[in-house]
Coordinates of C-alpha atoms in Angstrom, one line a residue:
X1 CA 2.8 -34.9 -7.7
X2 CA 1.5 -32.6 -10.4
X3 CA -1.5 -34.9 -10.9
X4 CA -2.1 -35.0 -7.2
X5 CA -2.2 -31.2 -7.1
X6 CA -4.2 -30.8 -10.2
X7 CA -7.3 -32.7 -8.9
X8 CA -8.0 -30.5 -5.9
X9 CA -7.2 -27.4 -7.9
X10 CA -9.5 -28.4 -10.7
X11 CA -12.3 -28.9 -8.1
X12 CA -12.2 -25.2 -7.4
X13 CA -14.2 -22.9 -9.6
X14 CA -12.3 -20.4 -11.7
X15 CA -13.5 -17.4 -9.8
X16 CA -12.6 -19.0 -6.5
X17 CA -9.2 -20.0 -7.7
X18 CA -8.6 -16.4 -8.9
X19 CA -9.7 -14.9 -5.6
X20 CA -7.6 -17.3 -3.5
X21 CA -4.5 -16.9 -5.7
X22 CA -4.7 -13.1 -5.8
X23 CA -5.3 -12.9 -2.1
X24 CA -2.3 -15.1 -1.5
X25 CA -0.2 -12.9 -3.8
X26 CA -1.3 -9.9 -1.8
X27 CA -0.4 -11.5 1.5
X28 CA 3.0 -12.4 0.2
X29 CA 3.8 -9.1 -1.4
X30 CA 2.7 -6.8 1.3
X31 CA 4.1 -9.0 4.1
X32 CA 7.5 -8.8 2.4
X33 CA 7.2 -5.1 1.6
X34 CA 6.7 -3.9 5.1
X35 CA 8.5 -6.7 7.1
X36 CA 11.4 -4.4 8.2
X37 CA 9.2 -1.8 9.7
X38 CA 8.9 -3.3 13.2
X39 CA 12.6 -4.1 13.4
X40 CA 13.8 -0.5 12.4
X41 CA 15.0 0.1 16.0
X42 CA 17.1 -3.1 15.8
X43 CA 18.6 -2.1 12.5
X44 CA 19.4 1.3 13.9
X45 CA 21.1 -0.3 16.9
X46 CA 23.2 -2.7 14.9
X47 CA 24.3 -0.4 12.1
X48 CA 24.6 2.8 14.1
X49 CA 21.7 4.6 12.3
X50 CA 19.3 7.4 13.3
X51 CA 15.5 6.8 12.7
X52 CA 15.8 8.5 9.3
X53 CA 18.6 6.2 8.1
X54 CA 16.9 3.1 9.4
X55 CA 13.6 4.0 7.7
X56 CA 15.4 3.6 4.3
X57 CA 14.9 -0.1 4.8
X58 CA 11.3 0.5 4.1
X59 CA 11.5 3.6 1.9
X60 CA 13.9 2.2 -0.8
X61 CA 11.6 -0.7 -1.5
X62 CA 8.4 1.5 -1.7
X63 CA 10.3 4.1 -3.8
X64 CA 11.5 1.4 -6.2
X65 CA 8.0 0.0 -6.4
X66 CA 6.7 3.5 -7.3
X67 CA 9.2 4.0 -10.0
X68 CA 8.7 0.5 -11.5
X69 CA 4.9 0.2 -11.5
X70 CA 4.2 2.0 -14.8
X71 CA 7.0 0.3 -16.8
X72 CA 5.9 -3.1 -15.5
X73 CA 2.2 -2.4 -16.3
X74 CA 3.3 -1.6 -19.9
X75 CA 5.4 -4.8 -20.0
X76 CA 2.3 -6.8 -19.0
X77 CA 0.6 -5.5 -22.1
X78 CA 3.2 -7.4 -24.1
X79 CA 4.0 -10.6 -22.2
X80 CA 0.6 -11.0 -20.4
X81 CA -0.6 -10.4 -16.8
X82 CA -0.1 -13.8 -15.3
X83 CA 3.6 -14.1 -16.1
X84 CA 4.2 -10.7 -14.5
X85 CA 2.2 -11.6 -11.4
X86 CA 4.0 -15.0 -11.0
X87 CA 7.4 -13.5 -11.6
X88 CA 6.6 -10.8 -9.1
X89 CA 5.7 -13.1 -6.2
X90 CA 8.4 -15.6 -6.8
X91 CA 11.3 -13.1 -7.2
X92 CA 10.2 -11.0 -4.2
X93 CA 10.0 -14.1 -2.0
X94 CA 13.5 -15.3 -3.1
X95 CA 14.9 -11.9 -2.4
X96 CA 13.2 -12.0 1.0
X97 CA 15.1 -15.2 1.8
X98 CA 18.3 -13.5 0.9
X99 CA 17.8 -10.4 3.1
X100 CA 18.9 -12.0 6.4
X101 CA 22.2 -12.9 4.6
X102 CA 23.0 -9.3 3.7
X103 CA 26.6 -8.6 4.9
X104 CA 26.1 -4.8 5.3
X105 CA 23.3 -2.2 5.5
X106 CA 24.2 -1.1 2.0
X107 CA 23.7 -4.6 0.7
X108 CA 20.4 -4.9 2.5
X109 CA 19.2 -1.6 1.0
X110 CA 20.2 -2.8 -2.5
X111 CA 18.3 -6.1 -2.0
X112 CA 15.3 -4.1 -0.8
X113 CA 15.3 -1.9 -3.8
X114 CA 15.3 -4.9 -6.2
X115 CA 12.6 -6.5 -4.1
X116 CA 10.5 -3.3 -4.4
X117 CA 10.8 -3.5 -8.2
X118 CA 9.7 -7.2 -8.1
X119 CA 6.7 -6.5 -5.9
X120 CA 5.5 -3.7 -8.3
X121 CA 4.3 -6.5 -10.6
X122 CA 1.3 -7.2 -8.3
X123 CA -0.3 -3.8 -7.6
X124 CA 0.5 -2.6 -11.1
X125 CA -1.1 -5.5 -12.9
X126 CA -3.6 -7.3 -10.6
X127 CA -6.6 -5.1 -11.3
X128 CA -6.2 -5.4 -15.1
X129 CA -5.8 -9.2 -14.8
X130 CA -9.0 -9.5 -12.7
X131 CA -11.0 -7.4 -15.2
X132 CA -9.7 -9.4 -18.2
X133 CA -10.2 -12.8 -16.5
X134 CA -13.5 -12.3 -14.7
X135 CA -15.2 -9.4 -16.6
X136 CA -16.8 -6.4 -15.0
X137 CA -19.6 -8.5 -13.4
X138 CA -17.3 -10.7 -11.4
X139 CA -14.5 -8.4 -10.6
X140 CA -15.9 -6.6 -7.5
X141 CA -15.7 -9.6 -5.2
X142 CA -12.2 -10.5 -6.5
X143 CA -11.0 -6.9 -5.9
X144 CA -12.3 -7.2 -2.4
X145 CA -10.3 -10.4 -1.9
X146 CA -7.2 -8.6 -3.3
X147 CA -7.6 -5.7 -0.9
X148 CA -8.2 -8.1 2.0
X149 CA -5.0 -10.0 1.1
X150 CA -3.0 -6.7 0.9
X151 CA -4.3 -5.6 4.3
X152 CA -3.8 -9.0 5.9
X153 CA -0.3 -9.3 4.4
X154 CA 0.7 -5.8 5.6
X155 CA -0.5 -6.7 9.1
X156 CA 0.8 -10.3 9.2
X157 CA 4.3 -9.3 8.0
X158 CA 4.6 -6.6 10.6
X159 CA 3.3 -8.8 13.4
X160 CA 5.4 -11.8 12.5
X161 CA 8.5 -9.6 12.3
X162 CA 7.8 -7.8 15.5
X163 CA 7.0 -10.9 17.6
X164 CA 10.0 -12.8 16.5
X165 CA 12.6 -10.0 16.6
X166 CA 13.2 -10.3 20.4
X167 CA 14.1 -14.0 20.2
X168 CA 15.6 -14.3 16.7
X169 CA 16.9 -10.8 16.0
X170 CA 16.1 -8.9 12.9
X171 CA 17.8 -11.6 10.7
X172 CA 15.4 -14.3 12.0
X173 CA 12.4 -12.0 12.0
X174 CA 12.9 -11.2 8.3
X175 CA 13.5 -14.9 7.5
X176 CA 10.2 -15.9 9.2
X177 CA 8.3 -13.4 7.0
X178 CA 10.2 -14.5 3.9
X179 CA 9.1 -18.1 4.6
X180 CA 5.4 -17.0 4.9
X181 CA 5.8 -15.1 1.6
X182 CA 7.3 -18.1 -0.1
X183 CA 4.4 -20.4 0.9
X184 CA 1.8 -17.8 -0.3
X185 CA 3.7 -17.2 -3.6
X186 CA 3.7 -21.0 -4.3
X187 CA 0.0 -21.0 -3.7
X188 CA -0.4 -18.3 -6.2
X189 CA 1.7 -20.2 -8.8
X190 CA -0.5 -23.3 -8.4
X191 CA -3.9 -21.6 -8.4
X192 CA -3.6 -18.6 -10.7
X193 CA -5.2 -19.5 -14.1
X194 CA -3.9 -17.9 -17.3
X195 CA -5.3 -14.5 -18.1
X196 CA -7.0 -13.3 -21.3
X197 CA -4.5 -11.0 -22.9
X198 CA -5.6 -8.1 -24.9
X199 CA -3.8 -7.0 -28.0
X200 CA -0.8 -4.8 -27.4
X201 CA -1.6 -1.1 -27.1
X202 CA 1.8 0.3 -26.2
X203 CA 1.4 2.9 -29.0
X204 CA -1.3 4.6 -26.9
X205 CA 0.6 4.6 -23.6
X206 CA 2.0 8.1 -23.7
X207 CA -1.3 9.6 -24.9
X208 CA -3.0 7.8 -22.0
X209 CA -0.5 9.3 -19.5
X210 CA -1.2 12.8 -20.9
X211 CA -4.9 12.2 -20.5
X212 CA -4.4 11.0 -17.0
X213 CA -2.6 14.2 -15.8
X214 CA -4.7 16.8 -17.6
X215 CA -7.7 16.8 -15.2
X216 CA -7.4 18.5 -11.9
X217 CA -9.9 16.1 -10.3
X218 CA -7.5 13.3 -11.0
X219 CA -4.5 15.3 -9.8
X220 CA -6.4 15.8 -6.5
X221 CA -6.7 12.0 -6.0
X222 CA -3.0 11.6 -6.8
X223 CA -2.3 14.2 -4.1
X224 CA -4.4 12.3 -1.6
X225 CA -2.5 9.1 -2.4
X226 CA 0.9 10.9 -2.1
X227 CA 0.2 13.0 1.1
X228 CA -2.0 10.6 3.0
X229 CA 0.2 7.6 2.4
X230 CA 3.3 9.6 3.3
X231 CA 1.6 10.6 6.5
X232 CA 0.5 7.1 7.3
X233 CA 3.9 5.5 6.7
X234 CA 5.8 8.3 8.5
X235 CA 3.8 7.6 11.6
X236 CA 4.2 3.8 11.5
X237 CA 7.9 4.1 10.7
X238 CA 8.4 6.1 13.8
X239 CA 5.9 4.0 15.9
X240 CA 8.5 1.4 16.9
X241 CA 10.9 4.1 18.3
X242 CA 8.0 5.9 20.0
X243 CA 6.7 2.8 21.7
X244 CA 10.0 1.1 22.6
X245 CA 11.6 4.4 23.8
X246 CA 11.1 6.4 26.9
X247 CA 8.7 6.9 28.6
X248 CA 6.6 4.0 27.2
X249 CA 9.5 1.5 27.1
X250 CA 7.6 -1.4 25.6
X251 CA 9.3 -4.6 24.5
X252 CA 9.5 -4.9 20.7
X253 CA 7.0 -7.8 20.6
X254 CA 4.5 -5.8 22.6
X255 CA 5.1 -2.7 20.5
X256 CA 4.4 -4.7 17.3
X257 CA 0.8 -5.1 18.5
X258 CA 0.2 -1.6 17.3
X259 CA 0.0 -3.2 13.8
X260 CA -3.3 -4.9 14.8
X261 CA -4.7 -1.4 14.1
X262 CA -4.6 -2.5 10.5
X263 CA -7.7 -4.5 11.1
X264 CA -9.6 -1.2 11.2
X265 CA -8.4 -0.6 7.7
X266 CA -10.6 -3.5 6.3
X267 CA -13.6 -2.1 8.3
X268 CA -13.2 1.5 7.2
X269 CA -12.5 0.6 3.5
X270 CA -15.8 -1.3 3.4
X271 CA -17.7 1.4 5.2
X272 CA -16.3 4.1 2.8
X273 CA -18.7 2.9 0.1
X274 CA -21.7 3.5 2.2
X275 CA -20.5 6.9 3.3
X276 CA -19.9 7.9 -0.3
X277 CA -23.5 6.9 -1.2
X278 CA -24.9 9.0 1.6
X279 CA -22.6 12.0 1.8
X280 CA -20.7 12.1 -1.5
X281 CA -17.0 11.6 -2.3
X282 CA -15.8 15.1 -1.3
X283 CA -17.2 15.0 2.2
X284 CA -16.2 11.4 2.7
X285 CA -12.5 11.9 1.8
X286 CA -12.2 15.3 3.6
X287 CA -13.7 13.9 6.8
X288 CA -11.5 10.8 6.5
X289 CA -8.4 13.0 6.3
X290 CA -9.6 15.0 9.3
X291 CA -10.1 11.8 11.2
X292 CA -6.6 10.6 10.3
X293 CA -5.2 13.9 11.7
X294 CA -7.3 13.7 14.8
X295 CA -6.1 10.1 15.4
X296 CA -2.5 11.2 15.0
X297 CA -3.1 14.0 17.5
X298 CA -4.4 11.5 20.1
X299 CA -0.9 9.9 20.1
X300 CA 0.9 13.0 21.4
X301 CA 0.3 12.5 25.2
X302 CA 2.6 9.9 26.9
X303 CA -0.4 7.6 27.6
X304 CA -0.3 4.1 26.2
X305 CA -4.1 3.8 25.9
X306 CA -4.3 7.1 24.0
X307 CA -1.5 6.2 21.7
X308 CA -3.2 2.9 20.9
X309 CA -6.5 4.5 20.4
X310 CA -4.9 7.2 18.2
X311 CA -3.3 4.5 15.9
X312 CA -6.7 2.7 15.6
X313 CA -8.4 6.0 14.6
X314 CA -5.8 7.3 12.2
X315 CA -5.6 3.9 10.5
X316 CA -9.4 3.8 10.0
X317 CA -9.3 7.4 8.6
X318 CA -6.4 6.7 6.3
X319 CA -7.9 3.6 4.7
X320 CA -11.3 5.3 4.2
X321 CA -9.5 8.2 2.5
X322 CA -7.5 5.8 0.3
X323 CA -10.5 3.7 -0.7
X324 CA -12.5 6.8 -1.6
X325 CA -9.7 8.5 -3.6
X326 CA -8.8 5.3 -5.4
X327 CA -12.4 4.7 -6.4
X328 CA -12.9 8.3 -7.4
X329 CA -9.8 8.2 -9.7
X330 CA -11.1 5.1 -11.4
X331 CA -14.5 6.6 -11.9
X332 CA -13.2 9.8 -13.4
X333 CA -10.5 8.1 -15.6
X334 CA -11.0 8.6 -19.3
X335 CA -11.8 5.3 -21.0
X336 CA -8.6 5.4 -23.0
X337 CA -6.5 6.0 -19.9
X338 CA -7.9 3.8 -17.2
X339 CA -4.7 1.8 -16.9
X340 CA -2.5 4.9 -16.8
X341 CA -4.7 6.5 -14.1
X342 CA -4.5 3.4 -12.0
X343 CA -0.7 3.3 -12.5
X344 CA -0.3 7.0 -11.7
X345 CA -2.4 6.6 -8.5
X346 CA -0.3 3.6 -7.5
X347 CA 2.9 5.5 -8.3
X348 CA 1.8 8.5 -6.1
X349 CA 0.8 6.1 -3.3
X350 CA 4.2 4.4 -3.1
X351 CA 6.1 7.5 -3.8
X352 CA 4.3 9.0 -0.8
X353 CA 5.3 5.9 1.2
X354 CA 9.0 6.3 0.3
X355 CA 9.4 10.1 0.6
X356 CA 7.0 10.7 3.4
X357 CA 8.2 7.8 5.4
X358 CA 11.8 9.0 5.3
X359 CA 11.0 12.7 5.8
X360 CA 8.8 11.8 8.7
X361 CA 11.4 9.7 10.4
X362 CA 13.9 12.6 9.9
X363 CA 11.5 15.0 11.6
X364 CA 11.0 12.6 14.4
X365 CA 14.7 12.1 14.9
X366 CA 15.5 15.8 14.9
X367 CA 12.4 17.3 16.6
X368 CA 10.5 14.5 18.3
X369 CA 7.0 13.0 18.1
X370 CA 4.9 16.1 18.5
X371 CA 6.6 17.9 15.6
X372 CA 6.1 14.8 13.5
X373 CA 2.3 15.0 14.2
X374 CA 2.4 18.7 13.2
X375 CA 4.1 17.8 10.0
X376 CA 1.7 15.0 9.2
X377 CA -1.3 17.3 9.9
X378 CA 0.0 19.8 7.4
X379 CA 0.4 17.1 4.7
X380 CA -3.2 15.9 5.4
X381 CA -4.5 19.5 5.2
X382 CA -2.8 20.0 1.8
X383 CA -4.5 16.8 0.6
X384 CA -7.9 18.1 1.7
X385 CA -7.3 21.4 -0.1
X386 CA -6.3 19.5 -3.2
X387 CA -9.6 17.6 -3.1
X388 CA -11.6 20.8 -2.7
X389 CA -9.8 22.5 -5.6
X390 CA -10.1 19.5 -7.8
X391 CA -13.8 19.2 -7.2
X392 CA -14.3 22.9 -7.9
X393 CA -12.7 22.4 -11.3
X394 CA -15.3 19.8 -12.1
X395 CA -18.1 21.9 -10.9
X396 CA -16.9 24.9 -13.0
X397 CA -15.9 22.8 -16.0
X398 CA -17.9 21.7 -19.0
X399 CA -18.8 18.3 -17.4
X400 CA -21.9 18.1 -15.3
X401 CA -20.8 17.1 -11.9
X402 CA -22.1 13.8 -10.5
X403 CA -24.3 14.1 -7.4
X404 CA -21.8 12.1 -5.3
X405 CA -19.1 14.7 -5.9
X406 CA -21.0 17.3 -3.8

């Protein structure tokens, strides 16, 4: 069987193998990470939870991922990138298969926390693996494949879970996503070639972290990751309750179609590069944050077409802001701290998902959808202010600002 598999695998070029393997890993990881989001109302109903309590099924995983991403990135410097990625996808898939067997909500949360730690191995290590394996010349297309896999995985996991929840319950819905994740993880194991490991540099880790938090322009990008992602997840965590509750009263399977809005994320992420070239990073990220807030505001009226349009708009705005801030952080990172900057951005991103997702669900539970939109708008405004202040520090500092910062 190994020989039979090796022949078609060998027929693929190395770059193509890497792209397919990393895309499959992204689909698996992000499908598993956000699979519970569409079934939060069902979890709330079975375990007697309010929206804030139910949202912990998502938040504990993203919070654990945020905490684990830096230590796992350091571990990959010692054991290599490929073992960490392979371990990440396999362990997270096995834990996904165990989730439907959880005897209590507490047990489910414990499994989700461990699953979040396991998933951290992909976003914390994949970019470094791609650079080391393909070099700077070949990494751009592979990173595009990784982002596409992440986006497709997030959308696929939510849609599969939402569509199967009515007929199979939340247990069956999570099992379906876990099976998808298992298939994709096995594809990664078969296709992912060994990475070229650099010499261990753990002695410079703490110096790199200090360098990564000293520059206000980098802190501004971490703020965008934290606040924009918090806003985004807060809205999607509450979306199931909004769409299935009065006055819209949609069936869970129909309500899950809102996650098709994620397709706009792939479009806006690609468009962000062209907007940056024309208008600069500052204008692009600030306008993207404003678009996100405007899309959220469109969802306030009890009109299904406006709610759907609002989610499409806010999703496009969020992914454009995220793509711009992520690239900006990488461009401004000191050479000696690129890994730490990437890790801190990822940490802020998933910390925002965990904290913002839970706080937003609590606001929705206590005060309703309109006040959730107000809260999210305030978070997005703070992110825009952070960008403006961070850019001002560059303009006033010793470094000559790049034209695309203006």
